[in-house]
């Protein structure tokens, strides 16, 4: 894949500023920025965007978006698992006034306690970062296939763009849908559930491991991408509705 929206850069310091949980994979920073750029391109809009991450985990994806992508008015992170949402609030709190300064102080204290240069470097990075956007943000528990729960979690937010790092691996498996059994294509129900609460013109970006991200039968993507061992699909919400 050619990166058109995210120049090559060393994001190691940013990675150290963000809090993540062991065993919980996060999307690479550059890929996150590129996918948001491509999503915005398909929206054909320059105005401020509302972005929803329906499987936000530790909230690294929406926090990276707020820190690096300009023109974001609102970010919502939801996840079926409440466990990582404390971390998501911490990461999205970096976008609040004083959030990065507080994190720098925390990293300084860790550097002093453990004598690890990595913490000092991350503290220095936190002090030099200036968020590209200062969106309002919310984090809530919701299974993306539960339309009522998702509507409650979104409140009056109307997402323009969805960016979802789909579950994979042992630490982040799909939440069990009642009666789903061993669903051979859990991402279909997930994508339909997400689209059900969106305007038809909204754009859904879903990223998974492997060669491709499956779409329900008959749904045509806007675009498909491969980046390393990840695959992504961009699809219009309207194409997923009633499928
Ligand atoms: C690959 S992880 C995303 C990690 C995230 N990018 C981060 O920074 O932590 C996938 C997430 O999807 C969540 N998940 C699984 N099934 C879900 C469902 N039905 N609805 C919403 N979230 C779900 C998992 O709990 C997990 O946190």
PDB file of C-alpha atoms and ligand atoms in Angstrom:
ATOM      1  CA  UNK A   1       0.000   0.000   0.000  1.00  0.00           C
ATOM      2  CA  UNK A   2       1.172   3.511  -0.820  1.00  0.00           C
ATOM      3  CA  UNK A   3       0.799   5.854   2.145  1.00  0.00           C
ATOM      4  CA  UNK A   4      -0.805   9.066   0.892  1.00  0.00           C
ATOM      5  CA  UNK A   5      -1.944  10.671   4.147  1.00  0.00           C
ATOM      6  CA  UNK A   6       0.690   9.583   6.664  1.00  0.00           C
ATOM      7  CA  UNK A   7       4.358  10.352   5.954  1.00  0.00           C
ATOM      8  CA  UNK A   8       6.922   7.882   7.261  1.00  0.00           C
ATOM      9  CA  UNK A   9       7.891   8.891  10.782  1.00  0.00           C
ATOM     10  CA  UNK A  10       9.307   7.334  13.925  1.00  0.00           C
ATOM     11  CA  UNK A  11       6.380   7.030  16.314  1.00  0.00           C
ATOM     12  CA  UNK A  12       8.271   5.160  19.057  1.00  0.00           C
ATOM     13  CA  UNK A  13       8.042   8.107  21.479  1.00  0.00           C
ATOM     14  CA  UNK A  14       4.306   8.481  20.869  1.00  0.00           C
ATOM     15  CA  UNK A  15       3.866   4.749  21.434  1.00  0.00           C
ATOM     16  CA  UNK A  16       5.606   5.154  24.793  1.00  0.00           C
ATOM     17  CA  UNK A  17       3.365   8.074  25.788  1.00  0.00           C
ATOM     18  CA  UNK A  18       0.220   6.025  25.194  1.00  0.00           C
ATOM     19  CA  UNK A  19      -0.819   3.505  27.812  1.00  0.00           C
ATOM     20  CA  UNK A  20      -1.462   0.004  26.494  1.00  0.00           C
ATOM     21  CA  UNK A  21      -2.252  -3.323  28.085  1.00  0.00           C
ATOM     22  CA  UNK A  22       0.062  -6.327  27.674  1.00  0.00           C
ATOM     23  CA  UNK A  23      -1.284  -8.780  25.119  1.00  0.00           C
ATOM     24  CA  UNK A  24      -3.681  -6.245  23.626  1.00  0.00           C
ATOM     25  CA  UNK A  25      -2.601  -5.462  20.098  1.00  0.00           C
ATOM     26  CA  UNK A  26      -2.858  -1.895  18.863  1.00  0.00           C
ATOM     27  CA  UNK A  27      -3.015  -0.534  15.331  1.00  0.00           C
ATOM     28  CA  UNK A  28       0.255   0.948  14.071  1.00  0.00           C
ATOM     29  CA  UNK A  29       0.196   4.741  14.304  1.00  0.00           C
ATOM     30  CA  UNK A  30       0.989   5.344  10.638  1.00  0.00           C
ATOM     31  CA  UNK A  31      -1.715   2.949   9.449  1.00  0.00           C
ATOM     32  CA  UNK A  32      -4.255   4.620  11.769  1.00  0.00           C
ATOM     33  CA  UNK A  33      -3.546   8.047  10.286  1.00  0.00           C
ATOM     34  CA  UNK A  34      -3.575   6.727   6.717  1.00  0.00           C
ATOM     35  CA  UNK A  35      -6.937   4.989   7.166  1.00  0.00           C
ATOM     36  CA  UNK A  36      -8.480   8.120   8.643  1.00  0.00           C
ATOM     37  CA  UNK A  37      -7.197  10.117   5.663  1.00  0.00           C
ATOM     38  CA  UNK A  38      -8.649   7.656   3.196  1.00  0.00           C
ATOM     39  CA  UNK A  39     -11.939   7.573   5.069  1.00  0.00           C
ATOM     40  CA  UNK A  40     -12.144  11.362   4.958  1.00  0.00           C
ATOM     41  CA  UNK A  41     -11.398  11.243   1.226  1.00  0.00           C
ATOM     42  CA  UNK A  42     -14.397   8.950   0.666  1.00  0.00           C
ATOM     43  CA  UNK A  43     -16.578  11.223   2.782  1.00  0.00           C
ATOM     44  CA  UNK A  44     -15.605  14.078   0.475  1.00  0.00           C
ATOM     45  CA  UNK A  45     -15.809  16.487   3.403  1.00  0.00           C
ATOM     46  CA  UNK A  46     -13.375  18.970   4.802  1.00  0.00           C
ATOM     47  CA  UNK A  47     -15.438  19.938   7.884  1.00  0.00           C
ATOM     48  CA  UNK A  48     -14.842  18.648  11.396  1.00  0.00           C
ATOM     49  CA  UNK A  49     -15.559  14.940  11.777  1.00  0.00           C
ATOM     50  CA  UNK A  50     -17.108  12.713  14.407  1.00  0.00           C
ATOM     51  CA  UNK A  51     -15.249   9.397  14.616  1.00  0.00           C
ATOM     52  CA  UNK A  52     -16.338   6.222  16.395  1.00  0.00           C
ATOM     53  CA  UNK A  53     -14.130   3.267  17.308  1.00  0.00           C
ATOM     54  CA  UNK A  54     -16.593   0.437  18.111  1.00  0.00           C
ATOM     55  CA  UNK A  55     -13.923  -1.927  19.484  1.00  0.00           C
ATOM     56  CA  UNK A  56     -11.668   0.655  21.077  1.00  0.00           C
ATOM     57  CA  UNK A  57     -10.002  -1.520  23.713  1.00  0.00           C
ATOM     58  CA  UNK A  58      -7.391   0.681  25.402  1.00  0.00           C
ATOM     59  CA  UNK A  59      -8.420   3.581  23.178  1.00  0.00           C
ATOM     60  CA  UNK A  60      -5.107   3.821  21.376  1.00  0.00           C
ATOM     61  CA  UNK A  61      -6.734   4.300  17.957  1.00  0.00           C
ATOM     62  CA  UNK A  62      -8.964   7.271  18.884  1.00  0.00           C
ATOM     63  CA  UNK A  63      -6.201   8.826  20.993  1.00  0.00           C
ATOM     64  CA  UNK A  64      -3.747   8.605  18.076  1.00  0.00           C
ATOM     65  CA  UNK A  65      -6.364  10.171  15.821  1.00  0.00           C
ATOM     66  CA  UNK A  66      -6.874  13.091  18.186  1.00  0.00           C
ATOM     67  CA  UNK A  67      -3.150  13.602  18.636  1.00  0.00           C
ATOM     68  CA  UNK A  68      -2.182  13.432  14.961  1.00  0.00           C
ATOM     69  CA  UNK A  69      -5.203  14.147  12.739  1.00  0.00           C
ATOM     70  CA  UNK A  70      -6.561  17.672  12.490  1.00  0.00           C
ATOM     71  CA  UNK A  71     -10.237  18.469  12.065  1.00  0.00           C
ATOM     72  CA  UNK A  72     -11.808  16.025  14.534  1.00  0.00           C
ATOM     73  CA  UNK A  73     -14.697  17.401  16.574  1.00  0.00           C
ATOM     74  CA  UNK A  74     -15.768  14.337  18.484  1.00  0.00           C
ATOM     75  CA  UNK A  75     -14.397  10.891  19.300  1.00  0.00           C
ATOM     76  CA  UNK A  76     -16.345   7.989  20.758  1.00  0.00           C
ATOM     77  CA  UNK A  77     -14.807   4.708  21.869  1.00  0.00           C
ATOM     78  CA  UNK A  78     -16.939   1.697  22.738  1.00  0.00           C
ATOM     79  CA  UNK A  79     -16.051  -1.913  23.484  1.00  0.00           C
ATOM     80  CA  UNK A  80     -17.965  -5.008  24.571  1.00  0.00           C
ATOM     81  CA  UNK A  81     -15.331  -5.596  27.272  1.00  0.00           C
ATOM     82  CA  UNK A  82     -15.266  -3.061  30.120  1.00  0.00           C
ATOM     83  CA  UNK A  83     -11.780  -4.163  31.267  1.00  0.00           C
ATOM     84  CA  UNK A  84      -9.641  -1.954  28.990  1.00  0.00           C
ATOM     85  CA  UNK A  85     -11.870   1.136  29.118  1.00  0.00           C
ATOM     86  CA  UNK A  86     -10.010   2.676  32.061  1.00  0.00           C
ATOM     87  CA  UNK A  87      -6.936   2.766  29.850  1.00  0.00           C
ATOM     88  CA  UNK A  88      -9.036   4.218  27.024  1.00  0.00           C
ATOM     89  CA  UNK A  89     -10.102   7.080  29.309  1.00  0.00           C
ATOM     90  CA  UNK A  90      -6.482   7.678  30.273  1.00  0.00           C
ATOM     91  CA  UNK A  91      -5.376   7.744  26.630  1.00  0.00           C
ATOM     92  CA  UNK A  92      -8.186   9.994  25.457  1.00  0.00           C
ATOM     93  CA  UNK A  93      -7.503  12.219  28.476  1.00  0.00           C
ATOM     94  CA  UNK A  94      -4.228  13.137  26.756  1.00  0.00           C
ATOM     95  CA  UNK A  95      -6.336  15.307  24.442  1.00  0.00           C
ATOM     96  CA  UNK A  96      -7.746  17.329  27.339  1.00  0.00           C
ATOM     97  CA  UNK A  97      -6.078  20.566  28.459  1.00  0.00           C
ATOM     98  CA  UNK A  98      -3.146  19.543  30.657  1.00  0.00           C
ATOM     99  CA  UNK A  99      -3.513  15.868  29.711  1.00  0.00           C
ATOM    100  CA  UNK A 100      -0.085  15.537  28.121  1.00  0.00           C
ATOM    101  CA  UNK A 101       1.574  17.527  30.932  1.00  0.00           C
ATOM    102  CA  UNK A 102       0.015  15.192  33.507  1.00  0.00           C
ATOM    103  CA  UNK A 103       1.234  12.156  31.562  1.00  0.00           C
ATOM    104  CA  UNK A 104       4.739  13.683  31.319  1.00  0.00           C
ATOM    105  CA  UNK A 105       4.812  14.108  35.107  1.00  0.00           C
ATOM    106  CA  UNK A 106       3.663  10.503  35.549  1.00  0.00           C
ATOM    107  CA  UNK A 107       6.394   9.280  33.191  1.00  0.00           C
ATOM    108  CA  UNK A 108       8.996  11.401  35.031  1.00  0.00           C
ATOM    109  CA  UNK A 109       7.974   9.740  38.291  1.00  0.00           C
ATOM    110  CA  UNK A 110       8.293   6.298  36.660  1.00  0.00           C
ATOM    111  CA  UNK A 111      11.725   7.262  35.270  1.00  0.00           C
ATOM    112  CA  UNK A 112      12.861   8.321  38.759  1.00  0.00           C
ATOM    113  CA  UNK A 113      11.489   5.179  40.401  1.00  0.00           C
ATOM    114  CA  UNK A 114      12.778   2.631  37.885  1.00  0.00           C
ATOM    115  CA  UNK A 115      15.787   4.441  36.396  1.00  0.00           C
ATOM    116  CA  UNK A 116      14.728   3.483  32.878  1.00  0.00           C
ATOM    117  CA  UNK A 117      15.723   5.957  30.122  1.00  0.00           C
ATOM    118  CA  UNK A 118      12.666   4.907  28.093  1.00  0.00           C
ATOM    119  CA  UNK A 119      10.357   6.627  30.583  1.00  0.00           C
ATOM    120  CA  UNK A 120      12.404   9.839  30.500  1.00  0.00           C
ATOM    121  CA  UNK A 121      12.285   9.821  26.675  1.00  0.00           C
ATOM    122  CA  UNK A 122       8.535   9.287  26.730  1.00  0.00           C
ATOM    123  CA  UNK A 123       8.129  12.148  29.228  1.00  0.00           C
ATOM    124  CA  UNK A 124      10.114  14.425  26.921  1.00  0.00           C
ATOM    125  CA  UNK A 125       7.902  13.332  23.999  1.00  0.00           C
ATOM    126  CA  UNK A 126       4.737  14.035  26.004  1.00  0.00           C
ATOM    127  CA  UNK A 127       6.012  17.570  26.644  1.00  0.00           C
ATOM    128  CA  UNK A 128       6.635  18.288  22.964  1.00  0.00           C
ATOM    129  CA  UNK A 129       3.400  16.801  21.593  1.00  0.00           C
ATOM    130  CA  UNK A 130       0.610  19.199  20.665  1.00  0.00           C
ATOM    131  CA  UNK A 131      -2.705  17.489  19.838  1.00  0.00           C
ATOM    132  CA  UNK A 132      -3.724  18.076  16.213  1.00  0.00           C
ATOM    133  CA  UNK A 133      -7.377  18.109  17.341  1.00  0.00           C
ATOM    134  CA  UNK A 134      -9.039  18.897  20.635  1.00  0.00           C
ATOM    135  CA  UNK A 135     -12.239  16.874  20.257  1.00  0.00           C
ATOM    136  CA  UNK A 136     -14.780  16.117  22.923  1.00  0.00           C
ATOM    137  CA  UNK A 137     -14.672  12.402  23.673  1.00  0.00           C
ATOM    138  CA  UNK A 138     -16.598   9.657  25.394  1.00  0.00           C
ATOM    139  CA  UNK A 139     -15.886   6.031  26.232  1.00  0.00           C
ATOM    140  CA  UNK A 140     -18.577   3.452  27.028  1.00  0.00           C
ATOM    141  CA  UNK A 141     -19.288  -0.271  27.150  1.00  0.00           C
ATOM    142  CA  UNK A 142     -21.342  -1.573  24.219  1.00  0.00           C
ATOM    143  CA  UNK A 143     -21.408  -4.723  22.150  1.00  0.00           C
ATOM    144  CA  UNK A 144     -21.364  -3.361  18.605  1.00  0.00           C
ATOM    145  CA  UNK A 145     -24.084  -5.856  17.579  1.00  0.00           C
ATOM    146  CA  UNK A 146     -26.460  -4.549  20.232  1.00  0.00           C
ATOM    147  CA  UNK A 147     -28.142  -1.607  18.512  1.00  0.00           C
ATOM    148  CA  UNK A 148     -29.873  -0.337  21.646  1.00  0.00           C
ATOM    149  CA  UNK A 149     -26.650  -0.402  23.674  1.00  0.00           C
ATOM    150  CA  UNK A 150     -24.741   1.315  20.894  1.00  0.00           C
ATOM    151  CA  UNK A 151     -27.363   4.050  20.507  1.00  0.00           C
ATOM    152  CA  UNK A 152     -27.181   4.709  24.245  1.00  0.00           C
ATOM    153  CA  UNK A 153     -23.384   4.811  24.133  1.00  0.00           C
ATOM    154  CA  UNK A 154     -23.308   7.186  21.163  1.00  0.00           C
ATOM    155  CA  UNK A 155     -25.895   9.531  22.634  1.00  0.00           C
ATOM    156  CA  UNK A 156     -26.360  12.418  20.216  1.00  0.00           C
ATOM    157  CA  UNK A 157     -23.072  11.721  18.381  1.00  0.00           C
ATOM    158  CA  UNK A 158     -23.570  11.023  14.674  1.00  0.00           C
ATOM    159  CA  UNK A 159     -20.373   9.375  13.479  1.00  0.00           C
ATOM    160  CA  UNK A 160     -19.112  10.286  10.009  1.00  0.00           C
ATOM    161  CA  UNK A 161     -16.307   7.790  10.157  1.00  0.00           C
ATOM    162  CA  UNK A 162     -15.890   4.456  11.948  1.00  0.00           C
ATOM    163  CA  UNK A 163     -12.431   3.015  12.467  1.00  0.00           C
ATOM    164  CA  UNK A 164     -12.477  -0.503  13.904  1.00  0.00           C
ATOM    165  CA  UNK A 165      -9.490  -2.686  14.772  1.00  0.00           C
ATOM    166  CA  UNK A 166     -11.307  -6.026  14.669  1.00  0.00           C
ATOM    167  CA  UNK A 167     -10.720  -8.653  17.381  1.00  0.00           C
ATOM    168  CA  UNK A 168      -8.057 -11.222  16.683  1.00  0.00           C
ATOM    169  CA  UNK A 169      -5.808 -13.462  18.696  1.00  0.00           C
ATOM    170  CA  UNK A 170      -6.249 -14.801  22.194  1.00  0.00           C
ATOM    171  CA  UNK A 171      -6.512 -11.548  24.156  1.00  0.00           C
ATOM    172  CA  UNK A 172      -9.132  -9.855  21.993  1.00  0.00           C
ATOM    173  CA  UNK A 173     -11.591 -12.436  20.754  1.00  0.00           C
ATOM    174  CA  UNK A 174     -15.141 -11.587  19.673  1.00  0.00           C
ATOM    175  CA  UNK A 175     -17.616 -11.089  22.464  1.00  0.00           C
ATOM    176  CA  UNK A 176     -20.040 -14.034  22.513  1.00  0.00           C
ATOM    177  CA  UNK A 177     -23.303 -13.063  20.846  1.00  0.00           C
ATOM    178  CA  UNK A 178     -26.296 -14.798  22.450  1.00  0.00           C
ATOM    179  CA  UNK A 179     -27.116 -17.802  20.290  1.00  0.00           C
ATOM    180  CA  UNK A 180     -24.276 -17.121  17.873  1.00  0.00           C
ATOM    181  CA  UNK A 181     -22.557 -20.464  18.501  1.00  0.00           C
ATOM    182  CA  UNK A 182     -19.380 -20.737  16.483  1.00  0.00           C
ATOM    183  CA  UNK A 183     -20.255 -17.985  14.031  1.00  0.00           C
ATOM    184  CA  UNK A 184     -18.021 -18.566  10.975  1.00  0.00           C
ATOM    185  CA  UNK A 185     -18.084 -14.858  10.050  1.00  0.00           C
ATOM    186  CA  UNK A 186     -18.549 -12.785  13.225  1.00  0.00           C
ATOM    187  CA  UNK A 187     -17.369  -9.677  11.410  1.00  0.00           C
ATOM    188  CA  UNK A 188     -20.524  -9.698   9.262  1.00  0.00           C
ATOM    189  CA  UNK A 189     -22.810  -9.280  12.281  1.00  0.00           C
ATOM    190  CA  UNK A 190     -20.412  -6.725  13.702  1.00  0.00           C
ATOM    191  CA  UNK A 191     -20.388  -4.618  10.514  1.00  0.00           C
ATOM    192  CA  UNK A 192     -24.174  -4.814  10.126  1.00  0.00           C
ATOM    193  CA  UNK A 193     -24.600  -3.787  13.769  1.00  0.00           C
ATOM    194  CA  UNK A 194     -22.267  -0.825  13.374  1.00  0.00           C
ATOM    195  CA  UNK A 195     -23.931   0.317  10.150  1.00  0.00           C
ATOM    196  CA  UNK A 196     -27.416   0.107  11.700  1.00  0.00           C
ATOM    197  CA  UNK A 197     -26.782   3.242  13.765  1.00  0.00           C
ATOM    198  CA  UNK A 198     -25.041   5.279  11.051  1.00  0.00           C
ATOM    199  CA  UNK A 199     -26.131   7.666   8.328  1.00  0.00           C
ATOM    200  CA  UNK A 200     -25.983   5.821   4.984  1.00  0.00           C
ATOM    201  CA  UNK A 201     -23.225   8.143   3.769  1.00  0.00           C
ATOM    202  CA  UNK A 202     -20.918   7.412   6.710  1.00  0.00           C
ATOM    203  CA  UNK A 203     -17.752   5.437   6.008  1.00  0.00           C
ATOM    204  CA  UNK A 204     -16.768   2.308   7.931  1.00  0.00           C
ATOM    205  CA  UNK A 205     -13.113   1.260   8.007  1.00  0.00           C
ATOM    206  CA  UNK A 206     -12.489  -2.227   9.410  1.00  0.00           C
ATOM    207  CA  UNK A 207      -9.010  -3.644   9.929  1.00  0.00           C
ATOM    208  CA  UNK A 208      -8.231  -7.296  10.548  1.00  0.00           C
ATOM    209  CA  UNK A 209      -5.372  -9.759  10.506  1.00  0.00           C
ATOM    210  CA  UNK A 210      -4.871 -11.913   7.443  1.00  0.00           C
ATOM    211  CA  UNK A 211      -5.425 -11.502   3.757  1.00  0.00           C
ATOM    212  CA  UNK A 212      -8.825  -9.850   3.748  1.00  0.00           C
ATOM    213  CA  UNK A 213     -11.719  -8.556   5.851  1.00  0.00           C
ATOM    214  CA  UNK A 214     -14.908 -10.312   4.807  1.00  0.00           C
ATOM    215  CA  UNK A 215     -18.036  -8.352   3.911  1.00  0.00           C
ATOM    216  CA  UNK A 216     -21.587  -9.735   3.985  1.00  0.00           C
ATOM    217  CA  UNK A 217     -22.627 -11.255   0.635  1.00  0.00           C
ATOM    218  CA  UNK A 218     -23.394  -8.664  -2.046  1.00  0.00           C
ATOM    219  CA  UNK A 219     -21.711  -5.742  -0.255  1.00  0.00           C
ATOM    220  CA  UNK A 220     -19.220  -3.877  -2.417  1.00  0.00           C
ATOM    221  CA  UNK A 221     -16.307  -2.112  -0.715  1.00  0.00           C
ATOM    222  CA  UNK A 222     -15.164   1.413  -1.472  1.00  0.00           C
ATOM    223  CA  UNK A 223     -11.591   0.238  -1.209  1.00  0.00           C
ATOM    224  CA  UNK A 224      -9.478  -2.645   0.062  1.00  0.00           C
ATOM    225  CA  UNK A 225      -5.933  -2.346   1.407  1.00  0.00           C
ATOM    226  CA  UNK A 226      -3.120  -4.557   2.682  1.00  0.00           C
ATOM    227  CA  UNK A 227      -0.443  -3.366   5.096  1.00  0.00           C
ATOM    228  CA  UNK A 228       1.979  -6.007   6.355  1.00  0.00           C
ATOM    229  CA  UNK A 229      -0.050  -8.796   7.977  1.00  0.00           C
ATOM    230  CA  UNK A 230      -3.149  -6.598   8.205  1.00  0.00           C
ATOM    231  CA  UNK A 231      -5.990  -6.121   5.749  1.00  0.00           C
ATOM    232  CA  UNK A 232      -8.465  -3.253   5.729  1.00  0.00           C
ATOM    233  CA  UNK A 233     -11.741  -2.595   4.013  1.00  0.00           C
ATOM    234  CA  UNK A 234     -13.493   0.747   3.575  1.00  0.00           C
ATOM    235  CA  UNK A 235     -17.217   0.498   2.980  1.00  0.00           C
ATOM    236  CA  UNK A 236     -20.159   2.885   2.899  1.00  0.00           C
ATOM    237  CA  UNK A 237     -22.565   2.339   5.825  1.00  0.00           C
ATOM    238  CA  UNK A 238     -25.506   2.389   3.412  1.00  0.00           C
ATOM    239  CA  UNK A 239     -24.057  -0.611   1.557  1.00  0.00           C
ATOM    240  CA  UNK A 240     -24.147  -2.628   4.807  1.00  0.00           C
ATOM    241  CA  UNK A 241     -27.653  -1.652   5.845  1.00  0.00           C
ATOM    242  CA  UNK A 242     -30.403  -4.235   5.241  1.00  0.00           C
ATOM    243  CA  UNK A 243     -27.803  -6.933   4.453  1.00  0.00           C
TER     244      UNK A 243
HETATM  245  C1  LIG B   1      -7.938  -5.892  18.333  1.00  0.00           C
HETATM  246  S1  LIG B   1      -8.772  -5.327  19.772  1.00  0.00           S
HETATM  247  C2  LIG B   1      -8.720  -3.596  19.592  1.00  0.00           C
HETATM  248  C3  LIG B   1      -7.591  -3.051  20.349  1.00  0.00           C
HETATM  249  C4  LIG B   1      -7.549  -1.555  20.346  1.00  0.00           C
HETATM  250  N1  LIG B   1      -7.148  -1.057  19.046  1.00  0.00           N
HETATM  251  C5  LIG B   1      -6.640  -1.050  21.434  1.00  0.00           C
HETATM  252  O1  LIG B   1      -5.945  -0.064  21.210  1.00  0.00           O
HETATM  253  O2  LIG B   1      -6.661  -1.610  22.544  1.00  0.00           O
HETATM  254  C6  LIG B   1     -10.469  -5.723  19.479  1.00  0.00           C
HETATM  255  C7  LIG B   1     -11.436  -5.303  20.561  1.00  0.00           C
HETATM  256  O3  LIG B   1     -12.751  -5.685  20.166  1.00  0.00           O
HETATM  257  C8  LIG B   1     -13.495  -5.961  21.321  1.00  0.00           C
HETATM  258  N2  LIG B   1     -14.717  -6.718  20.939  1.00  0.00           N
HETATM  259  C9  LIG B   1     -14.890  -8.033  20.737  1.00  0.00           C
HETATM  260  N3  LIG B   1     -16.145  -8.300  20.349  1.00  0.00           N
HETATM  261  C10 LIG B   1     -16.798  -7.117  20.316  1.00  0.00           C
HETATM  262  C11 LIG B   1     -18.115  -6.736  20.004  1.00  0.00           C
HETATM  263  N4  LIG B   1     -19.025  -7.637  19.629  1.00  0.00           N
HETATM  264  N5  LIG B   1     -18.448  -5.431  20.097  1.00  0.00           N
HETATM  265  C12 LIG B   1     -17.536  -4.516  20.477  1.00  0.00           C
HETATM  266  N6  LIG B   1     -16.270  -4.812  20.796  1.00  0.00           N
HETATM  267  C13 LIG B   1     -15.893  -6.098  20.700  1.00  0.00           C
HETATM  268  C14 LIG B   1     -12.526  -6.696  22.217  1.00  0.00           C
HETATM  269  O4  LIG B   1     -12.935  -6.605  23.566  1.00  0.00           O
HETATM  270  C15 LIG B   1     -11.223  -5.929  21.921  1.00  0.00           C
HETATM  271  O5  LIG B   1     -10.989  -4.920  22.871  1.00  0.00           O
END
